PDB file of C-alpha atoms in Angstrom:
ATOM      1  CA  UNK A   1       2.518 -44.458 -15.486  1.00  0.00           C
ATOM      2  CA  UNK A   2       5.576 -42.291 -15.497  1.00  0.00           C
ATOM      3  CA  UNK A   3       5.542 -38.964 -14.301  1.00  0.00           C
ATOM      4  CA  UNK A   4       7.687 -36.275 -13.386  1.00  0.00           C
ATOM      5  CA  UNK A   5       8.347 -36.337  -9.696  1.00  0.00           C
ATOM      6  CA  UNK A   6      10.389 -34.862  -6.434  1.00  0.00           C
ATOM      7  CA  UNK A   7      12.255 -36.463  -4.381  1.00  0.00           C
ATOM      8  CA  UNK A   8      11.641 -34.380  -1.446  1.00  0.00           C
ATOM      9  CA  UNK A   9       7.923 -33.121  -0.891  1.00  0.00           C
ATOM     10  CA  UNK A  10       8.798 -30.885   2.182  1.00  0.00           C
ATOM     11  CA  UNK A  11      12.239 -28.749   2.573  1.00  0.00           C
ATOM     12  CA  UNK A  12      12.553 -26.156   5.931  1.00  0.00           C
ATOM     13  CA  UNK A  13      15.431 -24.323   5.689  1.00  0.00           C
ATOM     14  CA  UNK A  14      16.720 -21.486   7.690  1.00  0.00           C
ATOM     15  CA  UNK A  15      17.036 -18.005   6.198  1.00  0.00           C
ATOM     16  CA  UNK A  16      21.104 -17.107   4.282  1.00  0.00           C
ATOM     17  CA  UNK A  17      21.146 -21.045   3.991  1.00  0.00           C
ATOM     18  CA  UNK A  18      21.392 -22.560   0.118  1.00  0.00           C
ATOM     19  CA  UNK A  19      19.014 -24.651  -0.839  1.00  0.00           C
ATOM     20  CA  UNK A  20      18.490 -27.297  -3.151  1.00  0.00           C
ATOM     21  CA  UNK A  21      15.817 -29.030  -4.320  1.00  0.00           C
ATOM     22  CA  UNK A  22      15.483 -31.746  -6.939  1.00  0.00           C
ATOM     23  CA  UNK A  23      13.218 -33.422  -9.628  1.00  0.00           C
ATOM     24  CA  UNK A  24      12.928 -36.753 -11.811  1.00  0.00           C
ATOM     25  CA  UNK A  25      11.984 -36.654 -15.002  1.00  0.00           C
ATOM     26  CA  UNK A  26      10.401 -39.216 -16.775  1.00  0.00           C
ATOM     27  CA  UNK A  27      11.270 -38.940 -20.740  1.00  0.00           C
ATOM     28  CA  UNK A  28      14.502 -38.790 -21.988  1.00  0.00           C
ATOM     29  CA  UNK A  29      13.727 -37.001 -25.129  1.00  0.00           C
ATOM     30  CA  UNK A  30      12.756 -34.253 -23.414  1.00  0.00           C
ATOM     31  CA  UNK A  31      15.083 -31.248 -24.884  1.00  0.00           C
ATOM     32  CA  UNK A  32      13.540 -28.728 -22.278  1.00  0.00           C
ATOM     33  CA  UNK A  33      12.771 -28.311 -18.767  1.00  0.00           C
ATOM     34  CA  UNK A  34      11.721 -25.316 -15.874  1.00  0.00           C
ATOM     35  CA  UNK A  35      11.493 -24.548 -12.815  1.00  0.00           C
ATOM     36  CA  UNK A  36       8.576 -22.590 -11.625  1.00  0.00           C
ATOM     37  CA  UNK A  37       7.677 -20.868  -8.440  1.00  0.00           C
ATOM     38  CA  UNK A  38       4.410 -21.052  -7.264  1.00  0.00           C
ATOM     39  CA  UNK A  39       2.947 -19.411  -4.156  1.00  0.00           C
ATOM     40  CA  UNK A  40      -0.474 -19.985  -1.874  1.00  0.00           C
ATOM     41  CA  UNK A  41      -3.247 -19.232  -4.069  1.00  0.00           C
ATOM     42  CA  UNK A  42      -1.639 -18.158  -7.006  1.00  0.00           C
ATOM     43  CA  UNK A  43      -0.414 -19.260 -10.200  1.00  0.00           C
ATOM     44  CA  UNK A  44       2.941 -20.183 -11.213  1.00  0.00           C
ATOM     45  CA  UNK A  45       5.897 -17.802 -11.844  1.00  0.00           C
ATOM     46  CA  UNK A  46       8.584 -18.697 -14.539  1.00  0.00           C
ATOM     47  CA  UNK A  47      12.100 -18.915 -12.505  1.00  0.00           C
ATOM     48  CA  UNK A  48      14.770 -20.155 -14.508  1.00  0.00           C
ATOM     49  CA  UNK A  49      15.219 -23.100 -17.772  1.00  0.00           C
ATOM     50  CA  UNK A  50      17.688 -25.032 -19.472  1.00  0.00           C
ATOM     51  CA  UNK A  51      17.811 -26.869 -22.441  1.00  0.00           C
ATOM     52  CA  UNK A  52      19.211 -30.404 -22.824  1.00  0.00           C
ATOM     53  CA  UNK A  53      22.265 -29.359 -24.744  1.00  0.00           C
ATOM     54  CA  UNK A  54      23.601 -28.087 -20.950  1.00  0.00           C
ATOM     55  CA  UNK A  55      24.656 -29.048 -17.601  1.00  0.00           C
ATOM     56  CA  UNK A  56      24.103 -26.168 -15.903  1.00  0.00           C
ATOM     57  CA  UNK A  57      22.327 -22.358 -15.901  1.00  0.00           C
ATOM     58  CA  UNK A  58      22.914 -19.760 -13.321  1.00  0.00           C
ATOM     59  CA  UNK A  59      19.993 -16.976 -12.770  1.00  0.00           C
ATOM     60  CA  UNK A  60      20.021 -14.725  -9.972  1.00  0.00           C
ATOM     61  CA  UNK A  61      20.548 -16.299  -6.881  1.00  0.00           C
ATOM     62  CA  UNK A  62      19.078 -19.870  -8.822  1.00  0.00           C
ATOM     63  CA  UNK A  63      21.464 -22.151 -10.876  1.00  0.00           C
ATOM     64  CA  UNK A  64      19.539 -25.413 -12.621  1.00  0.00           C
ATOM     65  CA  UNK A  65      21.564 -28.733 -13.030  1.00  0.00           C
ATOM     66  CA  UNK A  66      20.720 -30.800 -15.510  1.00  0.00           C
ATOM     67  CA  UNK A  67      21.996 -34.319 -15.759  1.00  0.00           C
ATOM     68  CA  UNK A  68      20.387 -36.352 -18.195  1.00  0.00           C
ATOM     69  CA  UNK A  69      22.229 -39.643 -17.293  1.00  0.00           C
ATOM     70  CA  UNK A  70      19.908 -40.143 -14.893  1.00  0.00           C
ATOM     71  CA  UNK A  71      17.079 -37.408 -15.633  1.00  0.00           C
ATOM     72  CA  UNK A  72      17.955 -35.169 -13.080  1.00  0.00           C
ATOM     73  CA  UNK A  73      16.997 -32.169 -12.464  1.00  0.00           C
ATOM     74  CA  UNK A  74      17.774 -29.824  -9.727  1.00  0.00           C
ATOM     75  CA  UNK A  75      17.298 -25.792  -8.207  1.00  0.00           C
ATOM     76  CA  UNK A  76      19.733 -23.818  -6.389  1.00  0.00           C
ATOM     77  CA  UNK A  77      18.781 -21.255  -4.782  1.00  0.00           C
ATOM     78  CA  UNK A  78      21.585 -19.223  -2.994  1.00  0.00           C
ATOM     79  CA  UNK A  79      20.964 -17.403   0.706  1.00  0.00           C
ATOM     80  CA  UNK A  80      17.487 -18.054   0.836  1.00  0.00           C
ATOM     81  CA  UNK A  81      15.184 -15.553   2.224  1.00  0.00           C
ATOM     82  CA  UNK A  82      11.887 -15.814   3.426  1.00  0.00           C
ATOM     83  CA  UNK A  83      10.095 -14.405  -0.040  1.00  0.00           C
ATOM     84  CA  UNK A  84      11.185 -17.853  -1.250  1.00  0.00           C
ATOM     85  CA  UNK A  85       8.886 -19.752   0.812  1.00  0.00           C
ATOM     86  CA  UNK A  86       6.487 -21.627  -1.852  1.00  0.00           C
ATOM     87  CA  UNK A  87       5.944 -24.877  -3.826  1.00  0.00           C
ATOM     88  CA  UNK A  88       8.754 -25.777  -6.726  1.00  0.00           C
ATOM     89  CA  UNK A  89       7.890 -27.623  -9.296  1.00  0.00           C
ATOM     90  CA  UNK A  90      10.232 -28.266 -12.485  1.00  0.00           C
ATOM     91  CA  UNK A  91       8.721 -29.436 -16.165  1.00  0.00           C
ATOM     92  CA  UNK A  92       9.545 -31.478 -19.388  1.00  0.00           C
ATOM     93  CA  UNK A  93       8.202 -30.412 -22.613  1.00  0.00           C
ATOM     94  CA  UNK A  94       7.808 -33.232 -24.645  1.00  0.00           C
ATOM     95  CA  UNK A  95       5.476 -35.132 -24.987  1.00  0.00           C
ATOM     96  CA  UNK A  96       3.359 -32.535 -24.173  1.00  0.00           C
ATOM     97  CA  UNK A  97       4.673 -30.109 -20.949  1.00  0.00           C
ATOM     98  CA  UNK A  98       4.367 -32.225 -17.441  1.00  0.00           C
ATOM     99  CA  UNK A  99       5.023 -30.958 -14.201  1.00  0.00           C
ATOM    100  CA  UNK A 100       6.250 -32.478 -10.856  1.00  0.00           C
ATOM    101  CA  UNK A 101       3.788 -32.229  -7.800  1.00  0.00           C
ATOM    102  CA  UNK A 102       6.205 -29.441  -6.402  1.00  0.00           C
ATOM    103  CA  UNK A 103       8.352 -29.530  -3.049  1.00  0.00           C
ATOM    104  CA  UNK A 104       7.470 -26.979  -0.342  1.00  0.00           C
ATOM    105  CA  UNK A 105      10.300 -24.911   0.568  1.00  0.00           C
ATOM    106  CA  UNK A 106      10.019 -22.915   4.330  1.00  0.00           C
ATOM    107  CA  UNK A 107      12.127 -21.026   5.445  1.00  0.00           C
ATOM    108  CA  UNK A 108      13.235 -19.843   8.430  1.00  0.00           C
ATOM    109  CA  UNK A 109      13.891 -16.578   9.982  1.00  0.00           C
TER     110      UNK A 109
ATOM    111  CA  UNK B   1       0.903 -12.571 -14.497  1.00  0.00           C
ATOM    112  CA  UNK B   2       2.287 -12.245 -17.188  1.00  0.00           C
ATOM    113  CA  UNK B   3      -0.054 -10.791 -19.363  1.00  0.00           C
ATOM    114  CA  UNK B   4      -2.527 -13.632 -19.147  1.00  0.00           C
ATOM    115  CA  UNK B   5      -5.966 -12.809 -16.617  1.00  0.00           C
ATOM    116  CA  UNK B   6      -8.146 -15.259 -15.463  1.00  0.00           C
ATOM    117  CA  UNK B   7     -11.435 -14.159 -13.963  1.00  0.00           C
ATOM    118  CA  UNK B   8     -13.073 -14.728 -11.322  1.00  0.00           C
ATOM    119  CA  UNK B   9     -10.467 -15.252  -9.168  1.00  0.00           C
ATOM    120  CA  UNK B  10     -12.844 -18.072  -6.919  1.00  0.00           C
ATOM    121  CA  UNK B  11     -16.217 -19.614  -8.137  1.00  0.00           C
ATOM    122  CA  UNK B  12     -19.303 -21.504  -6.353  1.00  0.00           C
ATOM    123  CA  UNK B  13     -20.861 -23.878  -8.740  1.00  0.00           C
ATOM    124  CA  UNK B  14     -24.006 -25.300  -7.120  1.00  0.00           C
ATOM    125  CA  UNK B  15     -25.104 -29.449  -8.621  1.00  0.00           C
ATOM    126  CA  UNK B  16     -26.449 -29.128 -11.838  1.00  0.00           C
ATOM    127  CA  UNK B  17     -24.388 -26.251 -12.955  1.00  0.00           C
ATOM    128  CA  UNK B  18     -22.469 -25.071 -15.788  1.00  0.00           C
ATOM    129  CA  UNK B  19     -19.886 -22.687 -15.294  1.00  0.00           C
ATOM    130  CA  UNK B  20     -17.506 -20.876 -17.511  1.00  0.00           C
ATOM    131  CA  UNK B  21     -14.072 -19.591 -16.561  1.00  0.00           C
ATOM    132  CA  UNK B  22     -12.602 -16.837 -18.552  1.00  0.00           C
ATOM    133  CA  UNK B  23      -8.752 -16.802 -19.661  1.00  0.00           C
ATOM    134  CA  UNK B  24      -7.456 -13.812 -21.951  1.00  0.00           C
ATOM    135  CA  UNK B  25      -4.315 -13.038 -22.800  1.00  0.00           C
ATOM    136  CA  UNK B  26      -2.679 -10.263 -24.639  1.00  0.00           C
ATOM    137  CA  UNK B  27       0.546 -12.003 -25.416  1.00  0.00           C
ATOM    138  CA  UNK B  28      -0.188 -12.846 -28.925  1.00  0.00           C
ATOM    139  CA  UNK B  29       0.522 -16.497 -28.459  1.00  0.00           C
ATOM    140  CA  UNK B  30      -1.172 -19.392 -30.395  1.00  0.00           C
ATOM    141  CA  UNK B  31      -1.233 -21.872 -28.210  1.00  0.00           C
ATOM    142  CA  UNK B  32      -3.354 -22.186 -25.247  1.00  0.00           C
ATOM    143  CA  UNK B  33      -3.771 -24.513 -22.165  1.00  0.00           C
ATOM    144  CA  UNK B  34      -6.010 -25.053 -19.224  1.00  0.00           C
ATOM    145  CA  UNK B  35      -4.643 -27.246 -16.339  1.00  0.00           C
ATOM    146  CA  UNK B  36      -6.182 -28.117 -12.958  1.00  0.00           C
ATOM    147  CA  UNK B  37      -4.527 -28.863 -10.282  1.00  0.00           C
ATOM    148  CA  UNK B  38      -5.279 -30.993  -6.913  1.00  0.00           C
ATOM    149  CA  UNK B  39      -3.616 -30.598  -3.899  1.00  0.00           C
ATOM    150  CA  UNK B  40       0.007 -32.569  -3.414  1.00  0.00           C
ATOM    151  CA  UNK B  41      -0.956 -33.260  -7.545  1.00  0.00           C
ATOM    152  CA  UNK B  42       1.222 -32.139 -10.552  1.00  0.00           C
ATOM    153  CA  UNK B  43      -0.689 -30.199 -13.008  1.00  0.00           C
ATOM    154  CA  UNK B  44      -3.107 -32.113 -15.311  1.00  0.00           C
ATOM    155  CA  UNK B  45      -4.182 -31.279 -18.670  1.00  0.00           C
ATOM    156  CA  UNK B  46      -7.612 -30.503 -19.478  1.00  0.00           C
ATOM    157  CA  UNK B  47      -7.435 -29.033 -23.186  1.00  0.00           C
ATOM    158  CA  UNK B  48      -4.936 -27.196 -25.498  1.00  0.00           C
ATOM    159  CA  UNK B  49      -5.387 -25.138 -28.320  1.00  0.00           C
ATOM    160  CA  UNK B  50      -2.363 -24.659 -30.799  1.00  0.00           C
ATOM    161  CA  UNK B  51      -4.252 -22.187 -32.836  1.00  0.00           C
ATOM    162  CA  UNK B  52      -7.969 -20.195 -33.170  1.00  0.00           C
ATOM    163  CA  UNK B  53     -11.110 -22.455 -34.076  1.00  0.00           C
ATOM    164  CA  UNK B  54      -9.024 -25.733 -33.269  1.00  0.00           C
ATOM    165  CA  UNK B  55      -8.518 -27.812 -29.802  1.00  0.00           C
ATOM    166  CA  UNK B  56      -7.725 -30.756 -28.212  1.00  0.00           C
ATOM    167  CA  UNK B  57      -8.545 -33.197 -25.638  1.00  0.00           C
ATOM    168  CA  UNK B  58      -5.698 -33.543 -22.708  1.00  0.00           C
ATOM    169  CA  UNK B  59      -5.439 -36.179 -20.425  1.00  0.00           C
ATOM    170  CA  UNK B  60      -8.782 -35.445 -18.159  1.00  0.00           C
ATOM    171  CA  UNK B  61     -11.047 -33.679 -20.220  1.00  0.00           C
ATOM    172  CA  UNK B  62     -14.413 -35.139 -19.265  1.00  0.00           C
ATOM    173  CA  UNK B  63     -16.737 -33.002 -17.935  1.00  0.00           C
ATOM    174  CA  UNK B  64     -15.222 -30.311 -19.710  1.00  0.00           C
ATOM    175  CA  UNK B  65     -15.783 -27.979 -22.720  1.00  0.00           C
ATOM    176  CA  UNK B  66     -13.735 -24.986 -24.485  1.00  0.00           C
ATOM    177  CA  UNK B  67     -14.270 -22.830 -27.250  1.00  0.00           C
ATOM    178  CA  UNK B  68     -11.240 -20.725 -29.239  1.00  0.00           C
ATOM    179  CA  UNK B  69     -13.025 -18.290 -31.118  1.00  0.00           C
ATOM    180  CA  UNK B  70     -10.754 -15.623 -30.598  1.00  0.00           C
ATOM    181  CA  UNK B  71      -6.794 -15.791 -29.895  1.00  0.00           C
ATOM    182  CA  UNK B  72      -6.742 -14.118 -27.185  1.00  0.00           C
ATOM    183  CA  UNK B  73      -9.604 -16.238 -25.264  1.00  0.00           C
ATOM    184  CA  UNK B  74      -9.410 -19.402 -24.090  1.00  0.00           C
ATOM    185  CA  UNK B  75     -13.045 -20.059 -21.896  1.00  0.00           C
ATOM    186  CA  UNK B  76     -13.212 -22.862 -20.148  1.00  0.00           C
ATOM    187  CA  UNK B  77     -16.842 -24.147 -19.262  1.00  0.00           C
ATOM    188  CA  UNK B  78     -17.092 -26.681 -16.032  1.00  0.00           C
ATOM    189  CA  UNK B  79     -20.606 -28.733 -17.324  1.00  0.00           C
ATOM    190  CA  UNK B  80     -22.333 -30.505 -14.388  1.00  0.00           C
ATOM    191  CA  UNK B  81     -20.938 -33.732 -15.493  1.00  0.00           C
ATOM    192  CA  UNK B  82     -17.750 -32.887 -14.265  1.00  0.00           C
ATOM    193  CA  UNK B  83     -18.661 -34.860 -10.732  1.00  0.00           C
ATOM    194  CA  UNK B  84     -15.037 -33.260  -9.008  1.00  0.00           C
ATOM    195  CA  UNK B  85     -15.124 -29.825  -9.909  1.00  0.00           C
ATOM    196  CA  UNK B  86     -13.360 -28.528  -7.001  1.00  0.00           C
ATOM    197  CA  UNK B  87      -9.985 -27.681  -7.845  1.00  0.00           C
ATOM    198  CA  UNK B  88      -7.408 -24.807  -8.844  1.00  0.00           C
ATOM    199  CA  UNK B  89      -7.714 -24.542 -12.738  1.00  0.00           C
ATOM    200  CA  UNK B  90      -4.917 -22.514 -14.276  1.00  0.00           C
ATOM    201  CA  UNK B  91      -4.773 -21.317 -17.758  1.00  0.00           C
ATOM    202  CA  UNK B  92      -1.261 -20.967 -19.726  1.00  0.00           C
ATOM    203  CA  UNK B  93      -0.366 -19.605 -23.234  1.00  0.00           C
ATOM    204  CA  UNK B  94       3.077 -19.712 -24.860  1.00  0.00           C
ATOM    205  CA  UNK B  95       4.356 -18.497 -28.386  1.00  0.00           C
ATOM    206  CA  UNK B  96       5.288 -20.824 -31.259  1.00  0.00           C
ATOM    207  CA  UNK B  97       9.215 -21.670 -32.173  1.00  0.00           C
ATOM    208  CA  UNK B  98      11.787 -23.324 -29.999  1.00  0.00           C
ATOM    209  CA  UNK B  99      12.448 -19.650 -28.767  1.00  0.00           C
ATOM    210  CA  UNK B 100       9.608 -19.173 -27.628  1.00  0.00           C
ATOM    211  CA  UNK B 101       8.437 -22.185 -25.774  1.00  0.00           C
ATOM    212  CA  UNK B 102       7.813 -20.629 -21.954  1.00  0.00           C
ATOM    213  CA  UNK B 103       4.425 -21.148 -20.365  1.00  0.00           C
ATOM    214  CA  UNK B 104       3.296 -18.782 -18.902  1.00  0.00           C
ATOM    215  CA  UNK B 105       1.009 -19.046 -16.369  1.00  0.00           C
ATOM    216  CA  UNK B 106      -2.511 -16.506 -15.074  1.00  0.00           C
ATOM    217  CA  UNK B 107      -3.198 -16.140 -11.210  1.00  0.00           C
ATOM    218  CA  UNK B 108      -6.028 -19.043 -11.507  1.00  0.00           C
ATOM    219  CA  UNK B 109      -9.750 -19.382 -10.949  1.00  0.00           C
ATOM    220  CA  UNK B 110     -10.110 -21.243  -7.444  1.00  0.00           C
ATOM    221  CA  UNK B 111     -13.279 -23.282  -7.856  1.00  0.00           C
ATOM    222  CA  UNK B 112     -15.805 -24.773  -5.174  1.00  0.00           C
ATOM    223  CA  UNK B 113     -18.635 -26.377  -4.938  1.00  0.00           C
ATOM    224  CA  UNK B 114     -21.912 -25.455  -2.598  1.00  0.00           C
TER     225      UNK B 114
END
């Protein structure tokens, strides 16, 4: 079935690099869409969202792109530091909320 | 976590078992969600409650019970015919209206079998 998935399961990056890291989503009436931040062990943290009526959504040091031409989703995330190391995984709301399996971002000192 | 605690934070269920996982949150959302999630696996949805005394089967909920007595509580009870219990199970609230339509998420119950 469809599902909301990465195109990238692993990312290393090294540390003051930008990083970017992207998701498909699977149903194009979905009107809403995050990006979470989820470390070993614990439970997801809220990072940034965007609704479909935009392209784009800049939060600290994260923008979100949104292009719903191809349901595309994708997280910036500006000089990267090492507290960013963890699984990202972005989600659609409708029909009911599903999430991506999450890409593991490392980064290095 | 966002005002949501899930307790314990890891739990042994030995064959046979039941065990319940506890989710409160002091939010004052309606709706309610428990999700488990496999390694290298999206999160799945095990039930959903949009409001107190009513829920509703997700997408894997055999071998699973809830009970929304209260709005604040969510339990989730693991019953021994759940064959794969072992999994991170994560419960989520959010509040009602297009403004509020965040999940948010607890810390998780980490669960294993003995």
């Amino acid at each position: 079935g469809e599902s909301v998935g990465l195109h990238l399961p692993t990312l290393s990056v090294q540390e003051g690099d930008n990083s970017i890291i992207n998701c498909a989503y699977s149903n194009s009436a979905s009107d809403y869409f995050i990006w979470y931040k989820q470390e070993s062990g614990k439970g997801p943290q809220f990072i940034i969202d965007i609704r479909s009526n935009m392209d784009k959504r800049q939060g600290q040091r994260v923008t979100v792109l949104l292009n719903k031409t191809v349901k595309h989703l994708s997280l910036q995330i500006a000089a990267t530091q090492p507290g960013d190391s963890a699984v990202y995984f972005c989600a659609e709301n409708l029909p009911r909320w599903r999430f991506g399996a999450g890409t593991r971002l490392t980064v290095k000192p | 976590d966002g005002g949501i605690t899930q307790s314990p934070k890891y739990l042994f269920r030995k064959e046979g078992q039941n065990v319940t996982l506890s989710c409160e949150q002091n939010l004052n959302h309606d709706a309610m969600y428990w999700y488990r999630q496999d390694p290298g696996q999206g999160l799945r949805l095990i039930y959903y409650s949009q409001i107190v005394n009513d829920f509703q089967k997700g997408d894997i909920a055999e071998g699973y019970s809830v009970s929304r007595e209260k709005k604040e509580s969510f339990p989730l009870t693991v019953t021994s015919a759940q064959k794969n219990p072992t999994a991170f199970y994560l419960c989520a609230s959010r509040g009602q209206g297009s403004t509020n339509e965040k999940l948010f998420f607890g810390s998780g119950t980490q669960l294993s079998v003995l």
